[in-house]
Short mmCIF file of N, CA, C and O and ligand atoms in Angstrom, two decimals:
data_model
loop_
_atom_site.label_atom_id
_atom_site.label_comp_id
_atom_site.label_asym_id
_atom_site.label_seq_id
_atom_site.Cartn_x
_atom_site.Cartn_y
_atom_site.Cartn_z
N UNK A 1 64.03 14.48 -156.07
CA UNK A 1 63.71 15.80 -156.65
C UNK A 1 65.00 16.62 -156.82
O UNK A 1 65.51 17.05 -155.79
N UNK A 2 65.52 16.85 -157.88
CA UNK A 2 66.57 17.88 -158.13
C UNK A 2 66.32 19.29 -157.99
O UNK A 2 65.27 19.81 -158.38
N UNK A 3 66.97 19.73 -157.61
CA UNK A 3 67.02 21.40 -157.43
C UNK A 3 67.35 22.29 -159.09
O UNK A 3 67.86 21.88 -160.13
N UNK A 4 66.90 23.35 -158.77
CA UNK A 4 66.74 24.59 -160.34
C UNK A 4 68.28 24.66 -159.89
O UNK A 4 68.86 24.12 -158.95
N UNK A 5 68.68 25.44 -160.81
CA UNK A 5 69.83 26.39 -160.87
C UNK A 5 69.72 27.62 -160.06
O UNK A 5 69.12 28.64 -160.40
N UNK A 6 70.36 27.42 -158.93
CA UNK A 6 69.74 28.99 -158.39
C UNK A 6 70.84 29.95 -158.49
O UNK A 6 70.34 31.01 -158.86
N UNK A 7 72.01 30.06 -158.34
CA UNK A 7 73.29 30.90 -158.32
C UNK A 7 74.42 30.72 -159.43
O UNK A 7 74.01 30.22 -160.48
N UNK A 8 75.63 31.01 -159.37
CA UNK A 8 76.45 30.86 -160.03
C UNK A 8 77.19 30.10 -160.09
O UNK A 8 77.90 29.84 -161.07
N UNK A 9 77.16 29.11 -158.13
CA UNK A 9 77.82 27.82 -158.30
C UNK A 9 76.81 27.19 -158.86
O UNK A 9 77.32 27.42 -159.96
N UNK A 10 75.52 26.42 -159.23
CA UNK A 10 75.03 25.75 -159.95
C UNK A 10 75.71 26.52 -161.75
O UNK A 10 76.16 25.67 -162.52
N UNK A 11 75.71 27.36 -162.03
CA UNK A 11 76.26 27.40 -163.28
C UNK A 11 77.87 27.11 -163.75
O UNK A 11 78.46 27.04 -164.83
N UNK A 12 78.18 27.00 -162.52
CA UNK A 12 79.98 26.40 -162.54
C UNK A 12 79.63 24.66 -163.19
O UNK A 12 79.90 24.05 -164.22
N UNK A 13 78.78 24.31 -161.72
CA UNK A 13 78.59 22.87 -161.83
C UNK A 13 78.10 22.00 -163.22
O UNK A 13 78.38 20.92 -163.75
N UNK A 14 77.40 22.86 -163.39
CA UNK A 14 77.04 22.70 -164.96
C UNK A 14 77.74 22.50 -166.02
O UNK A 14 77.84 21.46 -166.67
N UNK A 15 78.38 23.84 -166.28
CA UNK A 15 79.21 24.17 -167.30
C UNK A 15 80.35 22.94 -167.08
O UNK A 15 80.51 22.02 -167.88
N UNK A 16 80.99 23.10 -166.00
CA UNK A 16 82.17 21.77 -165.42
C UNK A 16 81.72 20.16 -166.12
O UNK A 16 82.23 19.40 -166.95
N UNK A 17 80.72 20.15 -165.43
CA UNK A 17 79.65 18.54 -166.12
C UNK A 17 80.09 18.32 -167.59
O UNK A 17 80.79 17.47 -168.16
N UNK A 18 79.24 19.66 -168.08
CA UNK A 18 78.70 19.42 -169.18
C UNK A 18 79.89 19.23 -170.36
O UNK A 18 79.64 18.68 -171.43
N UNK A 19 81.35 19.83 -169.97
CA UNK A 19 82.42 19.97 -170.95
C UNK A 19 83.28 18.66 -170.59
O UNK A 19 84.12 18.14 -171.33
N UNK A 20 82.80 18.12 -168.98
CA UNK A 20 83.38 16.70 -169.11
C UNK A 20 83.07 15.68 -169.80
O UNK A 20 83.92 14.83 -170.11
N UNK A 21 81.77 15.60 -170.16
CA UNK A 21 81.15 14.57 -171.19
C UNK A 21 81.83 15.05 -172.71
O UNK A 21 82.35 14.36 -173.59
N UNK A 22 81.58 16.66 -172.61
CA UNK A 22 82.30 16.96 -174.20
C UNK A 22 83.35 16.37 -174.48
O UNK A 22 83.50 15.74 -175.53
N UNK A 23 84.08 16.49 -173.74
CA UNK A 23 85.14 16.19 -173.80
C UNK A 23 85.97 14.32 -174.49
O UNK A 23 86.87 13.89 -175.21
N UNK A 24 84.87 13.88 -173.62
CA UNK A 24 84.74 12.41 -173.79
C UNK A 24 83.97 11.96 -175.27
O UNK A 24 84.34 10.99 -175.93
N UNK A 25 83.16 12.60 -175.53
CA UNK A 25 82.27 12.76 -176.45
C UNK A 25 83.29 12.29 -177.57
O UNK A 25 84.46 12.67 -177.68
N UNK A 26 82.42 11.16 -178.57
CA UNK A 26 83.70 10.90 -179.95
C UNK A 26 83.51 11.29 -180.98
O UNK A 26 84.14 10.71 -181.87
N UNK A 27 82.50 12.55 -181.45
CA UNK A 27 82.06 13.03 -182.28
C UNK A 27 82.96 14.78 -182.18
O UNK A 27 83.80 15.42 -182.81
N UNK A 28 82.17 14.91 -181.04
CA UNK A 28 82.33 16.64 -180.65
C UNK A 28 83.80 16.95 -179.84
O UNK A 28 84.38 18.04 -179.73
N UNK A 29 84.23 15.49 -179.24
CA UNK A 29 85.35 16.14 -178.07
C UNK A 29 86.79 16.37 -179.26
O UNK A 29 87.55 17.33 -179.41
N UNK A 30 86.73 15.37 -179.76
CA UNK A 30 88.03 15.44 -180.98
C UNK A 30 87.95 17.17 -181.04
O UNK A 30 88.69 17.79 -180.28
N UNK A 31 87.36 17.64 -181.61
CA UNK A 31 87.13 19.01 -182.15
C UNK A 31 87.42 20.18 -180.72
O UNK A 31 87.61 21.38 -180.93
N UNK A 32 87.41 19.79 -179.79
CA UNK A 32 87.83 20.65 -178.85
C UNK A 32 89.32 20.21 -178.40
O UNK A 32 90.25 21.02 -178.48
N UNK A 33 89.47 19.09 -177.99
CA UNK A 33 91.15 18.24 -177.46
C UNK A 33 91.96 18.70 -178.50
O UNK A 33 92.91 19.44 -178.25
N UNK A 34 91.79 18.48 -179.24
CA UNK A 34 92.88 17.54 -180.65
C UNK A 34 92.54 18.73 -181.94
O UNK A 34 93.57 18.89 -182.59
N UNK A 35 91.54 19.48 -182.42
CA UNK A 35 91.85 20.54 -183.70
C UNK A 35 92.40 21.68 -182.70
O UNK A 35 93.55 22.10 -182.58
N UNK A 36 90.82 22.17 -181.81
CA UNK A 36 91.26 23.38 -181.13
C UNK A 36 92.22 23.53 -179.96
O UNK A 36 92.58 24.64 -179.56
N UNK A 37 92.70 22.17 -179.34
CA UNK A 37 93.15 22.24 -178.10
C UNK A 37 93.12 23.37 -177.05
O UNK A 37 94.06 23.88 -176.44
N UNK A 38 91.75 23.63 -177.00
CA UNK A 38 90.79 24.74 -176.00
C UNK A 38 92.08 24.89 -174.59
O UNK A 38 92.79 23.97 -174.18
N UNK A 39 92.07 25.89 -174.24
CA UNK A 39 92.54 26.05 -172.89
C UNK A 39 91.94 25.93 -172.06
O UNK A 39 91.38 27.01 -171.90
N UNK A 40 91.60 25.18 -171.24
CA UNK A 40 89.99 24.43 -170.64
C UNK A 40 90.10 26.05 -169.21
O UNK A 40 89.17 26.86 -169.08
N UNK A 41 90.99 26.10 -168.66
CA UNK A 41 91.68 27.24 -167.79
C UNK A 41 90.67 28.42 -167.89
O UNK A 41 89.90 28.78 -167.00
N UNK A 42 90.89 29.21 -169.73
CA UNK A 42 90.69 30.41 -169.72
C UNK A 42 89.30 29.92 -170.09
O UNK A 42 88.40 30.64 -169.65
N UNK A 43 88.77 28.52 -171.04
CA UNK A 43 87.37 28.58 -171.49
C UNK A 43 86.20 28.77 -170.95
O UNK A 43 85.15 29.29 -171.33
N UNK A 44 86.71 28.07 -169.65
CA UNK A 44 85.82 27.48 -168.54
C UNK A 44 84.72 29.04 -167.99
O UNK A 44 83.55 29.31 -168.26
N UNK A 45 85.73 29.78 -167.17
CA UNK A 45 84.97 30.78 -167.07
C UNK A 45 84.67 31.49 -167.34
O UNK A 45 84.00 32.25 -166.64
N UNK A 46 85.09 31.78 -169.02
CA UNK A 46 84.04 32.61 -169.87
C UNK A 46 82.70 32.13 -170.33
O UNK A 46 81.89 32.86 -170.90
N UNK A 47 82.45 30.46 -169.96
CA UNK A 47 81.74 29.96 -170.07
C UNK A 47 80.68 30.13 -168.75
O UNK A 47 79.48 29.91 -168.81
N UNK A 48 81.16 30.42 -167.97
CA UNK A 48 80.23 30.46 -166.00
C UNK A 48 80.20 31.73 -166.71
O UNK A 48 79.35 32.08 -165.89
N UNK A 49 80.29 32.52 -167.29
CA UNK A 49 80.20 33.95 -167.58
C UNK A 49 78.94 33.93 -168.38
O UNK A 49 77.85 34.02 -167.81
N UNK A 50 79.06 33.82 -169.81
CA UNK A 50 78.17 33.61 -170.58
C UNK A 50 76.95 33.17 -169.79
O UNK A 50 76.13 34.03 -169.48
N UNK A 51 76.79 32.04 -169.48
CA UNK A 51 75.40 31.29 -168.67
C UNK A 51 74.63 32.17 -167.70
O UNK A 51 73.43 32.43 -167.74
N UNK A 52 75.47 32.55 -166.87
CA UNK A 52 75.33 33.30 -165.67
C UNK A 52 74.52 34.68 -166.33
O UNK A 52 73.41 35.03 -165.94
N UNK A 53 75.12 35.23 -167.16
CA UNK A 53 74.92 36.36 -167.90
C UNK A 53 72.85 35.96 -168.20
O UNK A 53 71.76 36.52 -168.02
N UNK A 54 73.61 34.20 -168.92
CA UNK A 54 71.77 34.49 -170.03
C UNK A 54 70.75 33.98 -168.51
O UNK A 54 69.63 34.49 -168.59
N UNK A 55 70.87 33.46 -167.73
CA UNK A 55 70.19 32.93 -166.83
C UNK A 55 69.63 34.14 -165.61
O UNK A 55 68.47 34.40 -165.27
N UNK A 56 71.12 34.83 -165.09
CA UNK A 56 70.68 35.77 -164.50
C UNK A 56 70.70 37.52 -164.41
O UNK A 56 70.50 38.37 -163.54
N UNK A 57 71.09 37.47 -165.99
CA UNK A 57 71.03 38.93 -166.55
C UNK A 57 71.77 40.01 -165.75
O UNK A 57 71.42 41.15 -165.47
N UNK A 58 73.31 39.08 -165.38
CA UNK A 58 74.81 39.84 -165.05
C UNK A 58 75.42 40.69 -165.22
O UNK A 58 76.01 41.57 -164.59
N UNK A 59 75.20 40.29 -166.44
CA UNK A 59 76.28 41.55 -167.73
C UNK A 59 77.60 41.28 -167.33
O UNK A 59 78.37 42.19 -167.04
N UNK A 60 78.08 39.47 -167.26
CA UNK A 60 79.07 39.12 -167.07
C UNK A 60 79.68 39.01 -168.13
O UNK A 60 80.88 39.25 -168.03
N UNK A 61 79.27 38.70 -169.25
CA UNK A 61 79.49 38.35 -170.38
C UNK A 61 79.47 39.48 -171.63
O UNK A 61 78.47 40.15 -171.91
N UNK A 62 80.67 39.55 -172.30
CA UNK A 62 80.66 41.11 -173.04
C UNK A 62 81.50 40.36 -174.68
O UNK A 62 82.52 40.85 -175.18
N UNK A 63 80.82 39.22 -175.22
CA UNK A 63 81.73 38.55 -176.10
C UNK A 63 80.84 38.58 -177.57
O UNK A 63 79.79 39.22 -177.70
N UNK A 64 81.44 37.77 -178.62
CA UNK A 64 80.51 37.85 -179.92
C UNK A 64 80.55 36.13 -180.07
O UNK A 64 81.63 35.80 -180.56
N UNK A 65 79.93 35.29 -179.88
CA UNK A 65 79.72 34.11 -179.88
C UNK A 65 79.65 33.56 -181.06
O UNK A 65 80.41 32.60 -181.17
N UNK A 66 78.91 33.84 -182.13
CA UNK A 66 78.80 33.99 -183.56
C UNK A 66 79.89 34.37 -184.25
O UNK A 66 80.31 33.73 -185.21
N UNK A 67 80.45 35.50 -183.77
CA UNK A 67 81.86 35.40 -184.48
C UNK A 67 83.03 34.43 -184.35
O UNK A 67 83.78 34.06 -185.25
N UNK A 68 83.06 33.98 -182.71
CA UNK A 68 83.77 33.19 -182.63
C UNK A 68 83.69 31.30 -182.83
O UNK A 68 84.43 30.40 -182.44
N UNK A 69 82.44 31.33 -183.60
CA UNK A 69 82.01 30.14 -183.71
C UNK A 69 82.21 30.01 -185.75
O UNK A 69 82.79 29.17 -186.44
N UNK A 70 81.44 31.23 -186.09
CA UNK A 70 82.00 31.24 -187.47
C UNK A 70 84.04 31.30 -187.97
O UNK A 70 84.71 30.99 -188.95
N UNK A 71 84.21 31.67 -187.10
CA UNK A 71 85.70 31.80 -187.22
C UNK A 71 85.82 30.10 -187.32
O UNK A 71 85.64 29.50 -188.38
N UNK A 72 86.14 29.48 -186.15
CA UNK A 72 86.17 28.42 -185.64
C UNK A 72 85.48 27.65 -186.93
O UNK A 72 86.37 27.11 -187.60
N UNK A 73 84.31 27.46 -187.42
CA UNK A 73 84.12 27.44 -188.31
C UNK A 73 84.33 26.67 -189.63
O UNK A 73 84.10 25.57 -190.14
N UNK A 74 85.24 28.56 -190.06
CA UNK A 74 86.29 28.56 -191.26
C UNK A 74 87.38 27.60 -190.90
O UNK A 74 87.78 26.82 -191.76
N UNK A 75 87.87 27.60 -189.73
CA UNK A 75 89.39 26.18 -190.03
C UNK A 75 88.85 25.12 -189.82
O UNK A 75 89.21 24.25 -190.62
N UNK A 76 87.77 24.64 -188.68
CA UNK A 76 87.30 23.26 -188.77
C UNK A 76 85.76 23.16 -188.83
O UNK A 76 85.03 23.47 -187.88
N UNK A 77 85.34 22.71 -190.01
CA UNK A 77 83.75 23.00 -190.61
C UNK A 77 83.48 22.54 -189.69
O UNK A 77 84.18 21.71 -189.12
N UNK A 78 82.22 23.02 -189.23
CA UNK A 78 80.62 21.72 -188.25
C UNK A 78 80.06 21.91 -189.16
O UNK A 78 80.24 22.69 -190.09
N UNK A 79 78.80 20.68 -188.81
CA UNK A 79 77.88 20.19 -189.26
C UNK A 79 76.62 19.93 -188.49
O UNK A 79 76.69 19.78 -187.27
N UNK A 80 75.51 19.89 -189.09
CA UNK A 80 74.33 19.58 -188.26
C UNK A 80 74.58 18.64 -187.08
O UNK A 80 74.03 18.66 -185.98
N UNK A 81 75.51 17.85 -187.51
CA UNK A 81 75.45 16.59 -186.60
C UNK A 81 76.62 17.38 -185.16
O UNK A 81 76.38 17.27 -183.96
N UNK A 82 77.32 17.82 -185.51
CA UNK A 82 77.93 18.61 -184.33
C UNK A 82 77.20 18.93 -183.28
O UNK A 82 77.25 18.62 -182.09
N UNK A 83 76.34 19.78 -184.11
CA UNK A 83 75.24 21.01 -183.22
C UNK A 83 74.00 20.04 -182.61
O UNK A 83 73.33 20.55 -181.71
N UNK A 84 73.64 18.66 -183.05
CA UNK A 84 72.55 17.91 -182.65
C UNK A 84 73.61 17.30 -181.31
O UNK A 84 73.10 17.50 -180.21
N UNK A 85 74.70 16.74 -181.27
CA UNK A 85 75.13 16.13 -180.48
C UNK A 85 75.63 17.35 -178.89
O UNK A 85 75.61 16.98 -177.72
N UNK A 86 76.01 18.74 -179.39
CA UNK A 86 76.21 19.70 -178.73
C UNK A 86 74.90 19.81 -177.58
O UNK A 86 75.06 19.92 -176.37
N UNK A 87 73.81 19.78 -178.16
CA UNK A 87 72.44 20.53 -178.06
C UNK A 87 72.09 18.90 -177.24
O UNK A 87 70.98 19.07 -176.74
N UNK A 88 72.32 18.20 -177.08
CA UNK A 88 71.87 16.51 -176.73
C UNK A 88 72.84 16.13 -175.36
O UNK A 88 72.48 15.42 -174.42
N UNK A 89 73.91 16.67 -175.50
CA UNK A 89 74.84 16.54 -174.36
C UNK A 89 74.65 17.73 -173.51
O UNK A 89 74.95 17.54 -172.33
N UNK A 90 74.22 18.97 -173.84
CA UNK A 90 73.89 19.95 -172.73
C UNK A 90 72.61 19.63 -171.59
O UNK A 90 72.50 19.58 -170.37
N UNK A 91 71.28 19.36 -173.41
CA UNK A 91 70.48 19.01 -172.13
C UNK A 91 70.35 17.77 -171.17
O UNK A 91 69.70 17.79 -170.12
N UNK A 92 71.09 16.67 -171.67
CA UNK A 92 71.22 15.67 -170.81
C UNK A 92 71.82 16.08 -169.54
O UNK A 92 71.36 15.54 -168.54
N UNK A 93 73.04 17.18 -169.36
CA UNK A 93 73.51 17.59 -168.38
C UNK A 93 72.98 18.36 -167.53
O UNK A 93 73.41 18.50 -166.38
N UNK A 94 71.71 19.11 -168.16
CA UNK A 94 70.94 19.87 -167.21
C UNK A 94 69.72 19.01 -166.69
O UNK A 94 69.22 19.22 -165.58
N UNK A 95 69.30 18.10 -167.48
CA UNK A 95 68.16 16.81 -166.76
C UNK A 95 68.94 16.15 -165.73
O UNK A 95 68.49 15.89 -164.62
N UNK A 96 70.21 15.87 -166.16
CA UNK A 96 70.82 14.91 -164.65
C UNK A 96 71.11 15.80 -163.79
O UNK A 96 70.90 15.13 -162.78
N UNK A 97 71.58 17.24 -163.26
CA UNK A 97 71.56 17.98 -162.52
C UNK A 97 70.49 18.97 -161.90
O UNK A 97 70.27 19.48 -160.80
N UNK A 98 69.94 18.98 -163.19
CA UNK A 98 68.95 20.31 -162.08
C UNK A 98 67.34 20.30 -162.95
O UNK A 98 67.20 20.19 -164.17
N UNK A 99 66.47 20.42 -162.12
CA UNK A 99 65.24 20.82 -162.98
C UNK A 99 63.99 22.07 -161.94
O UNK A 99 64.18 22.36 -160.76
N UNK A 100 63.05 22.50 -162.62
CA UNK A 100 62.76 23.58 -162.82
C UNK A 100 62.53 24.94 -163.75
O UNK A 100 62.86 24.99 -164.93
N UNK A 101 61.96 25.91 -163.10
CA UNK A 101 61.75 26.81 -164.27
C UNK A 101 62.76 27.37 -165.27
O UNK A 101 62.55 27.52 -166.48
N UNK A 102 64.08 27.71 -164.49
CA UNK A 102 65.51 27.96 -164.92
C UNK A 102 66.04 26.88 -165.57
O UNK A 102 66.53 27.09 -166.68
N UNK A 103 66.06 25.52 -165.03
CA UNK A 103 66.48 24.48 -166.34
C UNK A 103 65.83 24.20 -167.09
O UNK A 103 66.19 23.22 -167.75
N UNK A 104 64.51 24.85 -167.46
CA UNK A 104 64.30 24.76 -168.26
C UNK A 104 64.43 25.97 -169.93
O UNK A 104 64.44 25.90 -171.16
N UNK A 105 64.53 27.08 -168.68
CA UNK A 105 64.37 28.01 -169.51
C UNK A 105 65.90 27.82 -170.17
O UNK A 105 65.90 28.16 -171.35
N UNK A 106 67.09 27.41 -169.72
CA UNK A 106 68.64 27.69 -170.01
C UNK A 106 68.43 26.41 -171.05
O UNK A 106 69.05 26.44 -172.12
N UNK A 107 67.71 25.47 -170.80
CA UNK A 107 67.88 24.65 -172.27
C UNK A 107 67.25 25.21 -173.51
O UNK A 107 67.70 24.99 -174.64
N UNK A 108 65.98 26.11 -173.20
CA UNK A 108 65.00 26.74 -174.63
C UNK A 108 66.21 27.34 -174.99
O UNK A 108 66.74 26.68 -175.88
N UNK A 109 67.01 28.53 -174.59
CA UNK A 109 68.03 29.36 -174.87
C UNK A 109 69.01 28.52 -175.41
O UNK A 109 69.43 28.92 -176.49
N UNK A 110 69.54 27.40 -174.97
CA UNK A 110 70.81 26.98 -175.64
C UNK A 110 70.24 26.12 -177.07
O UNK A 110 71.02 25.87 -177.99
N UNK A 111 68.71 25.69 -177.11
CA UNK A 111 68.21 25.68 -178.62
C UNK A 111 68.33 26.48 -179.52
O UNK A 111 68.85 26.23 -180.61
N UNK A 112 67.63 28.07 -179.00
CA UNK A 112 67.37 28.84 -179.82
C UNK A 112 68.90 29.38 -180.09
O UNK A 112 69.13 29.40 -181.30
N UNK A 113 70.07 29.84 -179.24
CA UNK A 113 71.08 30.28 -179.87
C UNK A 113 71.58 29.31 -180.92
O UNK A 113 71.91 29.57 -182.08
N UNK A 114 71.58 27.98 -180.19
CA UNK A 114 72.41 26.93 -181.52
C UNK A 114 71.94 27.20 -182.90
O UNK A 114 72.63 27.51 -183.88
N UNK A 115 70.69 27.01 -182.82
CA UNK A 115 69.59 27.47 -183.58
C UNK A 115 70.21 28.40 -184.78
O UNK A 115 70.64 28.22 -185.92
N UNK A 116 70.01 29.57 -183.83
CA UNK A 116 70.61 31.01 -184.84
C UNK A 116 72.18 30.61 -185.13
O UNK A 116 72.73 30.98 -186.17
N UNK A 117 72.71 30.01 -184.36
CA UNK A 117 74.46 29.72 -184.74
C UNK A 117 74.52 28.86 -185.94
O UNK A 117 75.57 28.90 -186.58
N UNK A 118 73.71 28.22 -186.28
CA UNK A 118 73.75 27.01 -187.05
C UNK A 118 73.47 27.58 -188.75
O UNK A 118 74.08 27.31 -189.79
N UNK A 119 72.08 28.64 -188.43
CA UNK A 119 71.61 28.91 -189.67
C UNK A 119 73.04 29.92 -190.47
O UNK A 119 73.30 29.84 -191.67
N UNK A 120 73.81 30.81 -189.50
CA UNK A 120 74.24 32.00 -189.29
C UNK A 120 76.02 31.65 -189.71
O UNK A 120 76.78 32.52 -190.14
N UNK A 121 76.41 30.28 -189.49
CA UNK A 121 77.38 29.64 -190.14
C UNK A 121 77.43 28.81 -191.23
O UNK A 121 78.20 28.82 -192.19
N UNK A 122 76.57 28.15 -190.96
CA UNK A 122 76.42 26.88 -191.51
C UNK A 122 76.05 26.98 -193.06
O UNK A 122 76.48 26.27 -193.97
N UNK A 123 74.70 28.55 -193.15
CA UNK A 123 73.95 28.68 -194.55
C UNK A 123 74.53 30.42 -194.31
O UNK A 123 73.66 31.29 -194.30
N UNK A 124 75.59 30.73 -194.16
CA UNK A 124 75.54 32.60 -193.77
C UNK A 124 74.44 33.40 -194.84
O UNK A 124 73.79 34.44 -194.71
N UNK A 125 74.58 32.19 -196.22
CA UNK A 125 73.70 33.52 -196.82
C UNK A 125 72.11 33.06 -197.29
O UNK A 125 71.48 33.37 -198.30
N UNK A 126 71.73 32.15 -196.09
CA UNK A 126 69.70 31.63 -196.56
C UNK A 126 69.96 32.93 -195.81
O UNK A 126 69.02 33.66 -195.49
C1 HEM B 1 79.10 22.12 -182.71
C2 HEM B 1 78.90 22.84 -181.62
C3 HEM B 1 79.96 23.67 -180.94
C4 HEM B 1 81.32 23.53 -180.94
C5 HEM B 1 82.17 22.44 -181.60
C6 HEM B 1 81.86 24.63 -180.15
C7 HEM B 1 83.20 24.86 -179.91
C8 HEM B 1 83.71 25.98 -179.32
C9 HEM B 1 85.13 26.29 -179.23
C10 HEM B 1 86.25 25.42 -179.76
C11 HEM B 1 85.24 27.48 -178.61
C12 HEM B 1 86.52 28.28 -178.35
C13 HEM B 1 87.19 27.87 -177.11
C14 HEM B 1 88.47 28.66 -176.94
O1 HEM B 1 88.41 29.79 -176.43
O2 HEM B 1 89.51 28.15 -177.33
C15 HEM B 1 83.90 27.91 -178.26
C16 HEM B 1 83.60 29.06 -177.58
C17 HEM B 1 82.34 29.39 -177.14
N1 HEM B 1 81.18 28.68 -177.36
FE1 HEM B 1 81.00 27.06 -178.55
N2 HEM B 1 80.83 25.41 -179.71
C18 HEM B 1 79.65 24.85 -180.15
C19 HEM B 1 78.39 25.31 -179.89
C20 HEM B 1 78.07 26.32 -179.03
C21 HEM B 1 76.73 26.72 -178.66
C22 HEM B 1 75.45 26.08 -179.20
C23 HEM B 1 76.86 27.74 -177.77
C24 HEM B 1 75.80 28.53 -177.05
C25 HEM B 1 74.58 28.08 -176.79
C26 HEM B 1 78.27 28.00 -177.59
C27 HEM B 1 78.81 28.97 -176.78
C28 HEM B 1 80.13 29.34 -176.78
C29 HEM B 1 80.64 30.56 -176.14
C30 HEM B 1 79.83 31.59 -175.37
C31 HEM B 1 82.02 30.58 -176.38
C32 HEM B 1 83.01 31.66 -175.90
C33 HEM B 1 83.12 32.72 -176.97
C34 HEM B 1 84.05 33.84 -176.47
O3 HEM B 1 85.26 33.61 -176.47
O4 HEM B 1 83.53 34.90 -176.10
N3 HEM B 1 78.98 27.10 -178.37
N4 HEM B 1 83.00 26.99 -178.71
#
């Protein structure tokens, strides 16, 4: 039986997991290593930020996600297939770590934002 997400170290552990597979990933990691060469340093815990924020309503998180994803974007396009493999490697990372009402609810949320990120870049003007 796996345990929910209850605190902020389960959202470290997570986030940590989940960007190690990205990383590895031969679709999605190229695009973080090698176009953006992410500062894994500063990403990381704006990322325990963000989560923490949607999971336990912190107000850790004070960013525009959408902007910085449409930016990102404009120099290196995504594609559906990005956002299916994004959305496929998160929740695999939250089924092998944690389950419950909270893992479940942090995967509906990371649908529905991709969701809106996808329509909101991808088609800006359907
Ligand atoms: C194809 C899918 C995606 C790719 C390739 C991607 C890539 C990136 C990259 C390269 C950054 C910037 C890292 C840096 O600071 O250098 C970033 C930031 C971020 N991403 Fe994504 N992302 C994807 C989908 C998502 C989704 C679906 C979410 C949310 C559910 C998300 C949440 C965030 C957040 C919160 C930030 C930080 C924004 C800030 O600086 O405030 N990303 N992403």
């Amino acid at each position: 039986m796996l345990p929910d997400i209850e605190n902020r170290d389960s959202i470290v552990q997570l986030v940590n997991t989940f960007y190690e597979k990205v990383k590895k990933d031969e679709l999605i990691g190229p695009i973080f290593e090698e176009k953006v060469k992410v500062n894994w340093e500063k990403h990381l815990p704006v990322m325990y930020d963000f989560w923490e924020n949607i999971v336990f309503y912190t107000g850790s998180y004070s960013g525009n996600p959408m902007v910085v994803h449409k930016h990102l974007h404009e120099r290196f396009p995504l594609d559906k297939s990005d956002f299916a493999r994004w959305l496929k490697l998160f929740t695999q990372t939250v089924d092998d770590m944690f389950s419950g009402d909270r893992a479940e609810a942090i995967k509906q949320r990371a649908i529905s934002i991709a969701t809106v990120m996808q329509i909101k870049i991808i088609h800006p003007n359907s």
